[in-house]
Coordinates of C-alpha atoms in Angstrom, one line a residue:
X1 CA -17.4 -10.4 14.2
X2 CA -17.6 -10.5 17.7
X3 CA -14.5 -13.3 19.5
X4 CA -15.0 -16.1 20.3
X5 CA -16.1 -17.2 23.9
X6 CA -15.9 -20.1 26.5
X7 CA -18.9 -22.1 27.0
X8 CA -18.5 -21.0 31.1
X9 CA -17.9 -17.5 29.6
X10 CA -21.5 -17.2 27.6
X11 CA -23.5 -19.2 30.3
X12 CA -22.2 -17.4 33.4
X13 CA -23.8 -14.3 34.8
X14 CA -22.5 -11.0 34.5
X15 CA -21.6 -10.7 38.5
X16 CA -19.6 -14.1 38.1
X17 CA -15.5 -13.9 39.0
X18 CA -14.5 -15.9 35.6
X19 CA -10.4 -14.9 36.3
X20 CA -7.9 -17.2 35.1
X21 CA -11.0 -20.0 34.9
X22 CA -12.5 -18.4 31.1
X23 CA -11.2 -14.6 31.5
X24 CA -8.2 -13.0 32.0
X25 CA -7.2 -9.5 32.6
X26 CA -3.8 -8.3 34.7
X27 CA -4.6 -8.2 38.5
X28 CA -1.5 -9.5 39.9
X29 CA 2.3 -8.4 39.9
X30 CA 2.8 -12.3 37.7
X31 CA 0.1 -10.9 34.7
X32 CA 1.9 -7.4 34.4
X33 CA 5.0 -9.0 34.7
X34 CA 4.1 -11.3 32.2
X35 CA 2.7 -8.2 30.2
X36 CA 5.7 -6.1 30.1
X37 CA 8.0 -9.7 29.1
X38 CA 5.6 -9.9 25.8
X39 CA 5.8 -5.8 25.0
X40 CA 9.4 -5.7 25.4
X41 CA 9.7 -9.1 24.0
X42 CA 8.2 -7.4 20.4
X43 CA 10.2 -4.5 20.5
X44 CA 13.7 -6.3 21.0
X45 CA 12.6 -8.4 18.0
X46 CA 12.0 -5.7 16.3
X47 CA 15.4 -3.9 17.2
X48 CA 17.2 -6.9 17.2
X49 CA 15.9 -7.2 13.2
X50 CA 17.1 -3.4 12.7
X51 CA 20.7 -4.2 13.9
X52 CA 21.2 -7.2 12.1
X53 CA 19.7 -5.0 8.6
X54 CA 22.4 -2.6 9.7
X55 CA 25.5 -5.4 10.7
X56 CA 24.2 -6.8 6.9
X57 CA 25.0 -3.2 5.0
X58 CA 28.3 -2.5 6.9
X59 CA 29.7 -6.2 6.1
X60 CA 28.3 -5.1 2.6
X61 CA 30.0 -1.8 2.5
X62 CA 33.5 -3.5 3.5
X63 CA 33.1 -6.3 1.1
X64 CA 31.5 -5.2 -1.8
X65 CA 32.7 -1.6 -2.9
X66 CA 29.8 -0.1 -1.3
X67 CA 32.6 2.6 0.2
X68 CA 32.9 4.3 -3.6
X69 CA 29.6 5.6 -3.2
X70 CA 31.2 8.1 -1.0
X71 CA 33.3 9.6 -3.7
X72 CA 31.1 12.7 -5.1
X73 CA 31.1 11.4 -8.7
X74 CA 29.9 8.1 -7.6
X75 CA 27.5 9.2 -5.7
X76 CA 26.4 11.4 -8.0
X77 CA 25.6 8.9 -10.6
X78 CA 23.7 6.7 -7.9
X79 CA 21.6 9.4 -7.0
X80 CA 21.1 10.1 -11.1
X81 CA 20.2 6.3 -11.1
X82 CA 17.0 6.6 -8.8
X83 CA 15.8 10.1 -10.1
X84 CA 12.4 8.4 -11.9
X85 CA 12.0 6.0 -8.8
X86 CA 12.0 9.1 -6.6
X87 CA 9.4 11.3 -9.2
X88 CA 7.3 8.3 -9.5
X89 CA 7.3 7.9 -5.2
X90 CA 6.7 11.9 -5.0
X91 CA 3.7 11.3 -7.5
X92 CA 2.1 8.6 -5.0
X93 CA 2.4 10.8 -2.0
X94 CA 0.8 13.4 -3.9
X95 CA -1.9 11.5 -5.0
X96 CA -2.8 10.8 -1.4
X97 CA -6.1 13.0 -0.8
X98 CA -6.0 12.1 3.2
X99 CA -4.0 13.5 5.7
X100 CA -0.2 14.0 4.3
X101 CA 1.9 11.3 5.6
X102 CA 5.2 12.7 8.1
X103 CA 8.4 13.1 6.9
X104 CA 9.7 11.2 9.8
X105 CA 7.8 7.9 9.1
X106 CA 8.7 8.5 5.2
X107 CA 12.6 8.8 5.8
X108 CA 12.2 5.5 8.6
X109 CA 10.8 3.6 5.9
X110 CA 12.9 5.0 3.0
X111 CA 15.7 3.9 5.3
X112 CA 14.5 0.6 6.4
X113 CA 14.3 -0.1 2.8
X114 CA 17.7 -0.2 2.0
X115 CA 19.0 -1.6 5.2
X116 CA 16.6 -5.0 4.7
X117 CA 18.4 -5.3 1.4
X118 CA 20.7 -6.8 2.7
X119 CA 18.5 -9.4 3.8
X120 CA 17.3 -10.1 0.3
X121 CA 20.6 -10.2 -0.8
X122 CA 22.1 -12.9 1.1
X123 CA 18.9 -15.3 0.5
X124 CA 19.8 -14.2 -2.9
X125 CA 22.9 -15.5 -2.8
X126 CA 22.4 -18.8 -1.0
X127 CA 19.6 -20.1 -3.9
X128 CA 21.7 -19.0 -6.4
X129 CA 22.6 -22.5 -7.4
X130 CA 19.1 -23.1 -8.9
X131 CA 20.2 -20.7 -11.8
X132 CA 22.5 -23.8 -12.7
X133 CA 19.8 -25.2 -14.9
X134 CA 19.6 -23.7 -18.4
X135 CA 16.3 -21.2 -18.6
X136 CA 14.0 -23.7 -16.3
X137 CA 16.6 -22.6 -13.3
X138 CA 16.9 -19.2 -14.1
X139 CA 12.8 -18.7 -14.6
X140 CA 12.4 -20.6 -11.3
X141 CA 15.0 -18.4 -9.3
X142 CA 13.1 -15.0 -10.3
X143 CA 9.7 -16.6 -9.4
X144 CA 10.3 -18.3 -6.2
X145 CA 13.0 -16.8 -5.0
X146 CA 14.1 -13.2 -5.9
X147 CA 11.0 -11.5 -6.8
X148 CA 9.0 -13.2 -3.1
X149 CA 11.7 -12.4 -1.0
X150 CA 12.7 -8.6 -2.5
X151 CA 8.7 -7.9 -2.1
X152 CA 8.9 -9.4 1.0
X153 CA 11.9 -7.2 2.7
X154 CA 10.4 -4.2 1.2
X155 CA 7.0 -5.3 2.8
X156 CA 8.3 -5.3 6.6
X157 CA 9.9 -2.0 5.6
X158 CA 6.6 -1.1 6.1
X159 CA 5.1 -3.2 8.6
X160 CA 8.1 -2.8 11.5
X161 CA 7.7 0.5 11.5
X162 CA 5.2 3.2 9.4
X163 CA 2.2 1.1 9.8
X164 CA 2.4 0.5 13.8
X165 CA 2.0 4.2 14.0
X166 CA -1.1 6.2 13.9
X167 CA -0.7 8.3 11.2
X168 CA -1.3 5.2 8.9
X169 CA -4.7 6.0 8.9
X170 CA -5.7 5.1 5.8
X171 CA -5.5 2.2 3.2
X172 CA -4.3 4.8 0.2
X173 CA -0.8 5.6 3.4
X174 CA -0.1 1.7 2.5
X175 CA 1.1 2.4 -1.5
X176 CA 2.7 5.7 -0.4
X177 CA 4.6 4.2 2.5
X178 CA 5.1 1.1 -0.4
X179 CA 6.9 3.8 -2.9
X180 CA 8.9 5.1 0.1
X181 CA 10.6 1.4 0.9
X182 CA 10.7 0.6 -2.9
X183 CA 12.7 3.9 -3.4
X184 CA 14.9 2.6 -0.3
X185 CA 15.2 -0.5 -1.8
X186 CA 16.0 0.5 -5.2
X187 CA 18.8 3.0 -4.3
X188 CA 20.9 0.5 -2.8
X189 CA 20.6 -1.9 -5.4
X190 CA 21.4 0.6 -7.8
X191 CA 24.4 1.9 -5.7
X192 CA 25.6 -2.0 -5.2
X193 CA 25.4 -2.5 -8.9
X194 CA 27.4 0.6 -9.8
X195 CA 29.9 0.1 -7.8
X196 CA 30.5 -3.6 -8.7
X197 CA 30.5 -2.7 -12.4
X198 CA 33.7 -0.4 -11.1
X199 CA 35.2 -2.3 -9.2
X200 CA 34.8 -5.3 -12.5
X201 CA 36.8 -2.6 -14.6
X202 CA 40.7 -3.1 -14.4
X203 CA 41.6 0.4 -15.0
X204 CA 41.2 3.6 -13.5
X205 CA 39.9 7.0 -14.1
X206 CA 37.6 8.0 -17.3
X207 CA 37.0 4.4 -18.1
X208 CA 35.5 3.8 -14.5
X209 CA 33.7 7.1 -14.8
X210 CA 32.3 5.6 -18.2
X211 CA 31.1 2.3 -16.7
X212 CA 29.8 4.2 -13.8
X213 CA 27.2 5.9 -16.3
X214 CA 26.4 3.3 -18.5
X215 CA 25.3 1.4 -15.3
X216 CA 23.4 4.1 -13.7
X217 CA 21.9 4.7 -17.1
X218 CA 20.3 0.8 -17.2
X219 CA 19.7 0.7 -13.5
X220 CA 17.8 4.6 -14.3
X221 CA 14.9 2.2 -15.6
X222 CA 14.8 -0.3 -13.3
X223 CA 14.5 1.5 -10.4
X224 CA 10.9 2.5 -11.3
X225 CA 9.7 -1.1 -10.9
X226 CA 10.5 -1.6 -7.3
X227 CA 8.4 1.5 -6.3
X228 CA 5.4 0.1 -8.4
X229 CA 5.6 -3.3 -7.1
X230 CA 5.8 -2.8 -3.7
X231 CA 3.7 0.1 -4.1
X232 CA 1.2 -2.6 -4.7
X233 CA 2.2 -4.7 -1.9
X234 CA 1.7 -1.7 0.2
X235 CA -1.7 -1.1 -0.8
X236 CA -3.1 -4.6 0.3
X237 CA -1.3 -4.2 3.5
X238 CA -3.2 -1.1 4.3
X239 CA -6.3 -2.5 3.1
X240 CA -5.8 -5.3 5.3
X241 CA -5.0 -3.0 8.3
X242 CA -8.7 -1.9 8.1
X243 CA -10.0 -5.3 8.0
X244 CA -9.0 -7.7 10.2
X245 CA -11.1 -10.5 9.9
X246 CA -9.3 -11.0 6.9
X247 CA -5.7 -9.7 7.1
X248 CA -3.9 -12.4 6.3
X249 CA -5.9 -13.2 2.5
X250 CA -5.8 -9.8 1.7
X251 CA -1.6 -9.3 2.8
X252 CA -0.9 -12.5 0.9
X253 CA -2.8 -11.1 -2.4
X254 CA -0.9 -8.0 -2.3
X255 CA 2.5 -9.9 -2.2
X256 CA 1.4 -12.6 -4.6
X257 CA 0.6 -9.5 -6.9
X258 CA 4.1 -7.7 -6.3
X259 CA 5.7 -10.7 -7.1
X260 CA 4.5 -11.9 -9.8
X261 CA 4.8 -8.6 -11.7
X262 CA 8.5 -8.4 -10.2
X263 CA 9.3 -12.0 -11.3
X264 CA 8.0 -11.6 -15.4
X265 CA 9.9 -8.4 -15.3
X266 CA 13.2 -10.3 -14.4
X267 CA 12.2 -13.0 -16.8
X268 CA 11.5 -11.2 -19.5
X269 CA 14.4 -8.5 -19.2
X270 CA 16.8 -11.5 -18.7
X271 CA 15.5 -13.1 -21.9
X272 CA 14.3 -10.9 -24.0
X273 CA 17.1 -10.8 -27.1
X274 CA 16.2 -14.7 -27.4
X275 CA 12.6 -13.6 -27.3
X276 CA 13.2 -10.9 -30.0
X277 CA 15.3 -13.5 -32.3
X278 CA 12.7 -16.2 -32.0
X279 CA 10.0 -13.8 -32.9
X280 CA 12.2 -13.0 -36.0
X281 CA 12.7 -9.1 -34.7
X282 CA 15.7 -6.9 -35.5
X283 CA 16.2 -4.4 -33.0
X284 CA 19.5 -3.1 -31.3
X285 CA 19.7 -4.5 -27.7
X286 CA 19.1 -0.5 -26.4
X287 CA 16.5 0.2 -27.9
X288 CA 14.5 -2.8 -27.2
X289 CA 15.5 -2.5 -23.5
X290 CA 14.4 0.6 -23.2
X291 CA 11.2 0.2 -24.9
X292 CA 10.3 -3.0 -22.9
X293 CA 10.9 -1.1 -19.7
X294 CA 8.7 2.0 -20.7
X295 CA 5.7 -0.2 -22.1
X296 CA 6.0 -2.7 -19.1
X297 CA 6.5 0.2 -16.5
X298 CA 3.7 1.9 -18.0
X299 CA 1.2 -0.7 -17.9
X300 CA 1.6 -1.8 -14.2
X301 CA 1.9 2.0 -13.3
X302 CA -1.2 2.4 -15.5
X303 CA -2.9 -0.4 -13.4
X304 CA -1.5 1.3 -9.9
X305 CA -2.4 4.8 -11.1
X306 CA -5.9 3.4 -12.0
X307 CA -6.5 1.8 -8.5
X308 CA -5.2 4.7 -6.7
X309 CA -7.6 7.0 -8.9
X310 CA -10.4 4.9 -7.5
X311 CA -9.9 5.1 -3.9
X312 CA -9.5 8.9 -4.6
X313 CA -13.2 8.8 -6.2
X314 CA -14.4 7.3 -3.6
X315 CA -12.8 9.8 -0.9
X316 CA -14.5 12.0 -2.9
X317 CA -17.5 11.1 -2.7
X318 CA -17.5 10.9 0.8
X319 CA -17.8 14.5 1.5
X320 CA -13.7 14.6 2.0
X321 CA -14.2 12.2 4.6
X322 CA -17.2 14.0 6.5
X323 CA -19.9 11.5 7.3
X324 CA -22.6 11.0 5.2
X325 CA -25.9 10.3 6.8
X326 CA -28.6 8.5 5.1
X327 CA -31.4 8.2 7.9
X328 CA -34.0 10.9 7.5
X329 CA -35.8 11.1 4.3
X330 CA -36.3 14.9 4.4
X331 CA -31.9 14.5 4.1
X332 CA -32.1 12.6 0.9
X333 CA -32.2 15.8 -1.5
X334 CA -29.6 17.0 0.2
X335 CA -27.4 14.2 0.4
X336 CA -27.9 13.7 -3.2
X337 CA -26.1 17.3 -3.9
X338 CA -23.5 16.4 -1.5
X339 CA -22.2 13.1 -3.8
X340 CA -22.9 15.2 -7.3
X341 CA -19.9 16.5 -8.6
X342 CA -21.2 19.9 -9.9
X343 CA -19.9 23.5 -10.0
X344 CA -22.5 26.5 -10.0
X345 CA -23.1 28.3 -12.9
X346 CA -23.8 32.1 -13.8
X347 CA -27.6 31.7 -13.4
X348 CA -26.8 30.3 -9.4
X349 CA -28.1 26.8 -10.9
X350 CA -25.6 24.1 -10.8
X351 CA -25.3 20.9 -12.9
X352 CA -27.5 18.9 -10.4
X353 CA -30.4 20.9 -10.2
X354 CA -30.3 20.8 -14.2
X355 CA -30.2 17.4 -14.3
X356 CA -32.6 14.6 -14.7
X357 CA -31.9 12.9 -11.7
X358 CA -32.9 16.2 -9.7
X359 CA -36.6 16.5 -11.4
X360 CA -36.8 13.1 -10.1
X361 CA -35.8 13.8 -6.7
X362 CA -38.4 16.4 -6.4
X363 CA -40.7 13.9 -7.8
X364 CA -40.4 11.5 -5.2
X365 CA -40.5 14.4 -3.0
X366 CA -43.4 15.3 -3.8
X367 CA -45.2 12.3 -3.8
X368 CA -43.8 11.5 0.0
X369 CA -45.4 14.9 1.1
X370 CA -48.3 13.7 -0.7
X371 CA -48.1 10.2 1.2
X372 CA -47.4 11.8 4.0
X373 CA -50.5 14.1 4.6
X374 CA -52.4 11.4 3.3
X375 CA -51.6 9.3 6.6
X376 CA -51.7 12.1 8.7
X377 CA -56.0 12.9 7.1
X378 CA -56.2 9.2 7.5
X379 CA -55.3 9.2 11.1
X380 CA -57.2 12.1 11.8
X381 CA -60.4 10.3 10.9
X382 CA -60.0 7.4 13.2
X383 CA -59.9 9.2 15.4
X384 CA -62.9 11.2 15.0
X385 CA -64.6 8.3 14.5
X386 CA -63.2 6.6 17.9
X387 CA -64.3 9.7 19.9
X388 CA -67.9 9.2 17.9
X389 CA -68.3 5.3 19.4
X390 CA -67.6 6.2 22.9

């Protein structure tokens, strides 16, 4: 959609000096002074963000036990926590059939994910009272606060940084770059909840080492949900980077998705031995945990690895991003081979020419030779008949 123009603009000739009456461009030392104000302006906001994520995560490292994670064990059982986040993250960037993404603008995103955290974390915090009510408060803290304002952080993970740059050159880049700041994300939750569950336990030694697993071992499935919802998230943001007209929509969607699958996880999870004893269903707390987690997990991923397989189709079928052209009819055989899927057999024929849909091509081939030659007889005659009447 072409912009919008003044009415001065649209009725003015093309020769017409419409500066700083309906046009603008940077002429004077005041418009590129104003210019560089607004470019640096952007990137101190952006910097200024990135400082305050990283003054957040130090005050958290000081204050909440976050130091432990230094100490090999601990550390250990952090990274342990985030292995299936991290194969599930390595499976989206392998199901990426366009260019592979840098490792650079993976780590920056991986990284911005756990330093806006923080971020999360104190909002957390502040609504907390809400949880107060019984159930209602609880319900309404995962839906409107937690889960919008986690898929939120883990969204400008991507926007500040990965999807500025070129390389983001595809709407597919937008769920990998998605699993990158989940995985970020996830890892310092997990390491914050490990190390509060030590720091909770009164002795020292093997008992801390014990609560340090037993943690790492819950937190081992959670950690696959923030790489699936924002995963999601990231998805609609690259689709909206490739349509403008309707960014905004299309960014929204994504993050009302992400949320609300975020928000009925915590719901559920938070709930779900008064759901099991209403139902009348005796299982051990474990098991039912861990079965919750795989089915839920699996569907969503199920759902993500189902739109992901779509796009992939469709790269597909796009000649592995050659352009297709449709223009000239004596192209359309051959453009009809390029989109079948086949593989040759020993004869040299392949599954297209065997098929019904290639008889049928020649068909219509034939009959616009036919069509064809029958114009080009036609013409022929009027004009004989023209030279006849002179």
């Amino acid at each position: 959609m072409d912009a919008p123009r003044d009415p001065v603009e649209e009725g003015a000739t093309d020769s017409a000096d419409l500066y700083d009456i309906a046009t603008w461009e940077s002429r004077s030392w005041l418009d590129r002074f104003s210019g560089g104000v607004y470019r640096w302006s952007r990137r101190l906001g952006r910097v200024i963000v990135v400082l305050l994520a990283l003054a957040i995560l130090v005050v958290q490292f000081a204050l909440t036990g976050l130091a432990a994670v230094s100490d090999p064990v601990i550390g250990a059982f952090v990274l342990m926590s985030v292995v299936p986040a991290f194969g599930l993250a390595a499976y989206i960037w392998y199901a990426d059939v366009t260019t592979s993404e840098p490792l650079t603008l993976l780590v920056g995103t991986f990284l911005l994910g756990v330093l806006f955290a923080g971020f999360a974390a104190i909002i957390n915090t502040l609504a907390g009272a809400i949880t107060l009510v019984p159930v209602v408060g609880m319900v309404l803290f995962f839906y409107l606060v937690v889960a919008p304002v986690e898929e939120v952080v883990k969204w400008l993970a991507i926007r500040l940084y990965a999807f500025r740059s070129d390389r983001f050159d595809a709407v597919i880049d937008g769920a990998v770059y998605g699993a990158m700041a989940g995985l970020g994300f996830a890892t310092i939750e997990n390491a914050i909840y490990i190390t509060r569950g030590i720091a909770e336990v009164g002795t020292i030694g093997q008992q801390q080492i014990a609560t340090a697993g037993q943690t790492a071992a819950v937190r081992l499935l959670a950690g696959p949900g923030h790489v699936i919802y924002s995963a999601f998230a990231g998805y609609y943001l690259g689709l909206a980077k490739f349509n403008r007209e309707n960014a905004g929509p299309i960014v929204v969607k994504g993050l009302l998705i992400a949320a609300f699958i975020h928000a009925t996880y915590n719901s559920l999870v938070t709930y779900l031995g008064d759901i099991l004893q209403f139902l009348g269903v005796a299982v051990a707390p474990g098991v039912a945990f861990l079965g919750f987690v795989v089915i839920y997990d699996g569907v969503f991923g199920y759902l993500l690895y189902r739109k992901i397989s779509r796009y992939r189709s469709a790269y597909r079928q796009t000649n592995m991003g050659q352009s297709v052209s449709f223009e000239d009819d004596e192209r359309d055989d051959a453009v009809g081979r390029d989109r079948a899927d086949f593989e040759e057999s020993a004869d040299g024929r392949g599954d297209y020419e065997d098929s019904e849909s290639f008889a049928a091509a020649e068909r219509d081939e034939r009959q616009r030779a036919e069509t064809r030659q029958a114009e080009r007889q036609q013409g022929d005659t009027t004009r004989t008949d023209g030279d006849g009447s002179e």
